[in-house]
Coordinates of C-alpha atoms in Angstrom, one line a residue:
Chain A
X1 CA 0.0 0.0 0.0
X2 CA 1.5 3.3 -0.7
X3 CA 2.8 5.5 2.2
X4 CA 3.3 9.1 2.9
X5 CA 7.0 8.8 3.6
X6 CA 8.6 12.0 6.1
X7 CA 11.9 12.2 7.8
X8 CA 12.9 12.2 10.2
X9 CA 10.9 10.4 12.6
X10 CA 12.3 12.2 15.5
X11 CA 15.0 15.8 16.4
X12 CA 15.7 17.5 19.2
X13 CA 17.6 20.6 18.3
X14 CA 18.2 23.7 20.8
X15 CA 16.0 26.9 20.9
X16 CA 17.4 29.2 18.1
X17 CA 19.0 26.5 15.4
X18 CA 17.5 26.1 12.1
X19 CA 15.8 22.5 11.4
X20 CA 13.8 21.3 8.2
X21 CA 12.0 18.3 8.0
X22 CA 10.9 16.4 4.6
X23 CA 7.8 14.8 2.9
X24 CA 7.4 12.6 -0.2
X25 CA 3.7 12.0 -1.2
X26 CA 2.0 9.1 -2.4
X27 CA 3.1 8.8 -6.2
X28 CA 0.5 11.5 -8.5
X29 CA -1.3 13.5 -5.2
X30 CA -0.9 16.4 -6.5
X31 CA -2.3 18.3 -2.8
X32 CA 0.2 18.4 -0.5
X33 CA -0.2 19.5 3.1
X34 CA 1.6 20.2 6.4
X35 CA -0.3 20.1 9.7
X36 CA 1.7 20.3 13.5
X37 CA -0.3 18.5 16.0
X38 CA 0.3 19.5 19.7
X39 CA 0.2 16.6 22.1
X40 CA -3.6 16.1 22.8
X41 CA -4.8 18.8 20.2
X42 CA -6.0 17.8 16.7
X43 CA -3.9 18.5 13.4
X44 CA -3.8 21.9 12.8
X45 CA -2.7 23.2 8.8
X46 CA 0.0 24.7 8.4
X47 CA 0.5 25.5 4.5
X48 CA -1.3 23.5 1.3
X49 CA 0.3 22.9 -1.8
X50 CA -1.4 22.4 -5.2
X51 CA 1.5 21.1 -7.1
X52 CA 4.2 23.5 -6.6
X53 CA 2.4 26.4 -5.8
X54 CA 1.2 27.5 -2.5
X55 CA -2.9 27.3 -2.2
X56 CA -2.9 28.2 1.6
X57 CA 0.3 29.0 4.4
X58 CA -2.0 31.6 6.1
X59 CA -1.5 30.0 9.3
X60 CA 2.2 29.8 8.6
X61 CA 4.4 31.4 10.9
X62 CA 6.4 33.1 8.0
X63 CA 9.0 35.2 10.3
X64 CA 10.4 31.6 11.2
X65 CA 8.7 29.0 9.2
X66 CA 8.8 28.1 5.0
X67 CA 7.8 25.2 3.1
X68 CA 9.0 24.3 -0.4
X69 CA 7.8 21.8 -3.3
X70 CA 10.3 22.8 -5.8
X71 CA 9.5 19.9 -8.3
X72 CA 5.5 19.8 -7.2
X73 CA 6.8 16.2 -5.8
X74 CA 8.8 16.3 -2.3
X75 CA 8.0 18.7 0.0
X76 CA 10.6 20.5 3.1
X77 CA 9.5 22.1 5.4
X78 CA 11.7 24.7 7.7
X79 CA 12.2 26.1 10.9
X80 CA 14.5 29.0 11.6
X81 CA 15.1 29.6 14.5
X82 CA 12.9 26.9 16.5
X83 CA 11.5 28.3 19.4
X84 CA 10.6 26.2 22.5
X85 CA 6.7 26.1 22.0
X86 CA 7.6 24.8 18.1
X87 CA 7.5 21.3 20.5
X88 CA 4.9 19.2 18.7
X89 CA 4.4 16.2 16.0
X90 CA 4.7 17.9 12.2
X91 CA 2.7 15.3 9.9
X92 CA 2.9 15.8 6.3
X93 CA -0.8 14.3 4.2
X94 CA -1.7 14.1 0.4
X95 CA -4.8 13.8 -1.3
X96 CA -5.5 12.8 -4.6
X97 CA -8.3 15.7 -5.1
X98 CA -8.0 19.2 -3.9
X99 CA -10.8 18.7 -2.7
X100 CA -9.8 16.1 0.2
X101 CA -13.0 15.0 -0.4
X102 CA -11.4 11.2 -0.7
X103 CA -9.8 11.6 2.7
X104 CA -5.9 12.8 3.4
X105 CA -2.8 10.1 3.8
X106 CA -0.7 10.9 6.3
X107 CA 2.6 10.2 6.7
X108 CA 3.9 9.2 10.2
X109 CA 5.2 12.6 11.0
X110 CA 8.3 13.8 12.7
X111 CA 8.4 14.8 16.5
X112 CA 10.2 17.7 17.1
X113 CA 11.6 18.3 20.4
X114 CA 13.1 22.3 21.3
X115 CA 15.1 22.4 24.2
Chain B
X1 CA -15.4 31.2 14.4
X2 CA -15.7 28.1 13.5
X3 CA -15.6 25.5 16.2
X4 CA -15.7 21.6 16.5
X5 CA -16.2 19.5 19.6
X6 CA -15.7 15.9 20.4
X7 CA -15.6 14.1 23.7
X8 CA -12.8 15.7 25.9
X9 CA -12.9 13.2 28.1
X10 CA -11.8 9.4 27.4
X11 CA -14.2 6.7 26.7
X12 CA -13.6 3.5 28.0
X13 CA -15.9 0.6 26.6
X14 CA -16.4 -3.1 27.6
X15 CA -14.6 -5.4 24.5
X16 CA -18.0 -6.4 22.5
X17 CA -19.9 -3.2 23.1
X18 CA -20.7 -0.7 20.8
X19 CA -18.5 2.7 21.2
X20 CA -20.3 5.6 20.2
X21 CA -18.5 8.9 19.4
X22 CA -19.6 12.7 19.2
X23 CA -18.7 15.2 16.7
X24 CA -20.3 18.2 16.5
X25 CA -20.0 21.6 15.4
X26 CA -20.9 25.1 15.0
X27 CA -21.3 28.0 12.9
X28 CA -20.7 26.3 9.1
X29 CA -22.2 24.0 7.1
X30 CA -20.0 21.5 5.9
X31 CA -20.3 19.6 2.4
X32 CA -18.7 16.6 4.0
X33 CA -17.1 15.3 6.5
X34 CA -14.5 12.8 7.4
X35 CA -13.2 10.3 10.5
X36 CA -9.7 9.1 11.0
X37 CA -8.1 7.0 13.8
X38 CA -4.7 7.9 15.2
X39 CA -2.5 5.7 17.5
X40 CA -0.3 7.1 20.1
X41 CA 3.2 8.7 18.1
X42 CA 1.6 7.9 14.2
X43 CA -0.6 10.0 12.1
X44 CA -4.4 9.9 11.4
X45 CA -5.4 7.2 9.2
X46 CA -8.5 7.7 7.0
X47 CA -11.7 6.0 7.6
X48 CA -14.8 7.2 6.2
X49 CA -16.4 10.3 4.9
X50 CA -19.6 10.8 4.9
X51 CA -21.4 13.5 2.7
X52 CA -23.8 16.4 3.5
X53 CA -27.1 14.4 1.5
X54 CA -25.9 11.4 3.0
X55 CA -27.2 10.3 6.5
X56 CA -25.6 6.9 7.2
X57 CA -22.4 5.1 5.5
X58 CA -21.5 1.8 7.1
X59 CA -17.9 -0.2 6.5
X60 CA -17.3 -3.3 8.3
X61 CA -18.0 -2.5 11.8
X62 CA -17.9 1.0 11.5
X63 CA -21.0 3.7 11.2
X64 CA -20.9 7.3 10.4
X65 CA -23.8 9.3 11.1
X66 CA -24.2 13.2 9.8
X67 CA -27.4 15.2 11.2
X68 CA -26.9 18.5 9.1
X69 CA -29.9 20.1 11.4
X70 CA -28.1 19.0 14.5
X71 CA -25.2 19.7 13.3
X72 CA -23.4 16.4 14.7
X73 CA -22.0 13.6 13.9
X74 CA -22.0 10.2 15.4
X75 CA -19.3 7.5 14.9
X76 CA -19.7 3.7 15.7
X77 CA -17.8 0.8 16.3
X78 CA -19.7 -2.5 16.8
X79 CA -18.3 -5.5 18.7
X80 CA -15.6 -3.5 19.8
X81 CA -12.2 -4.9 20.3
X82 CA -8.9 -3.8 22.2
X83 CA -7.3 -3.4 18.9
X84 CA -9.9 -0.5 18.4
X85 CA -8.2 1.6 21.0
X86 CA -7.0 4.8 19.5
X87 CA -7.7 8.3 19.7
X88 CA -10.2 9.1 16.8
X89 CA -10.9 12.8 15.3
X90 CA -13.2 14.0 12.9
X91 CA -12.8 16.7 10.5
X92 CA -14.9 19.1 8.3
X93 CA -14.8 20.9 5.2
X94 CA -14.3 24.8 6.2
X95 CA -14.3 26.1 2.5
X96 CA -15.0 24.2 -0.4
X97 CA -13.4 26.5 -3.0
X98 CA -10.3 26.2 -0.8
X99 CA -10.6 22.4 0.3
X100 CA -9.5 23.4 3.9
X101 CA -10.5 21.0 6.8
X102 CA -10.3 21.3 10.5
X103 CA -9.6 18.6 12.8
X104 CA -11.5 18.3 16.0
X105 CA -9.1 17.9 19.4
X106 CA -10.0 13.8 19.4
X107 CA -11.5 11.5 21.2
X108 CA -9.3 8.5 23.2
X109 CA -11.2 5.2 23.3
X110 CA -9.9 2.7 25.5
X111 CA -11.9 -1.1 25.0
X112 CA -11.0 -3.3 27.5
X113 CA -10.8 -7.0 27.7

């Protein structure tokens, strides 16, 4: 079955360092999203992709955070500089519809620790 | 604002009971929405959506109910198992033009033996 693949599963990096994290879709999902889900707190977006293009990053934190999809394929996503409450699972989904209206795959996400 | 609710508080069901799940929301009116199951450190996996004209979808033990008047929806899981012990969210469509969806916080089901 195919997988939303993300790396990597886990980083702990200091308050104030730069991290990124990546995202390969499911093979022709051309919607591409990335949600951070605090612990106990439901998936909250974070920027949509249509292709390459950005169709939504207006809950993106843009003074620290980007997100790229340079090819409309793979997908990184970037911190700079983490901040302590930037603590939280990142999960990277793909649908085959803009819609969504065939349900999101989501990867297994990466847990991001800031000390 | 828009604003979905789902049990806060864990639900903890007898194995071969049915577990019945909340969902509901305010202030839109969503063309569909959708129920995944999350285990502890993974993402949500999609199980069903259910549409707006639609008011029951079944698949294998699970059923999906969508009251558009009541604005809720109901999830089921017959002859529950352990295995079925996850946190489970629900999400809605918030714009169609802009296929955005919101997740609700989640609700942890427990099914013990």
């Amino acid at each position: 079955e195919a997988e939303v693949a993300q790396s990597p599963r886990y980083k702990i990096t200091e308050k104030s360092q730069a991290v990124a994290f990546w995202c390969d879709p499911i093979s022709g999902h051309a919607t591409l999203y990335w949600y951070r889900q605090i612990l106990g707190q439901g998936p909250e977006l974070l920027v949509q992709f249509q292709d390459e293009s950005v169709v939504d990053d207006s809950q993106l934190p843009k003074d620290r955070f980007s997100a790229e999809r340079l090819k409309g394929v793979d997908s990184t996503l970037k911190i700079q500089p983490a901040e302590l409450g930037d603590s939280a699972m990142y999960l990277c989904a793909s649908s085959s519809s803009q819609q969504g209206r065939y349900g999101y795959t989501f990867g297994s996400g990466t847990r991001l620790t800031v000390v | 604002s828009q604003k979905i609710e789902q049990n806060s508080e864990a639900l903890n069901i007898q194995e071969g009971k049915t577990a019945t799940l909340t969902c509901n929301y305010t202030n839109y009116s969503p063309a569909y929405l959708q129920w995944y199951r999350q285990d502890p450190g993974r993402g949500p996996v999609f199980l069903l959506l259910i549409r707006e004209n639609e008011k029951e979808k079944r698949k294998e033990r699970l059923k999906v109910t969508f009251d558009t008047t009541l604005k809720q929806s109901l999830f089921h899981i017959t002859a529950s198992q352990p295995a079925d012990s996850a946190t489970y969210l629900c999400a809605l469509e918030l714009d169609s033009s802009a296929s955005k969806i919101i997740f609700g916080s989640g609700t942890r089901l427990s099914i013990r033996p």
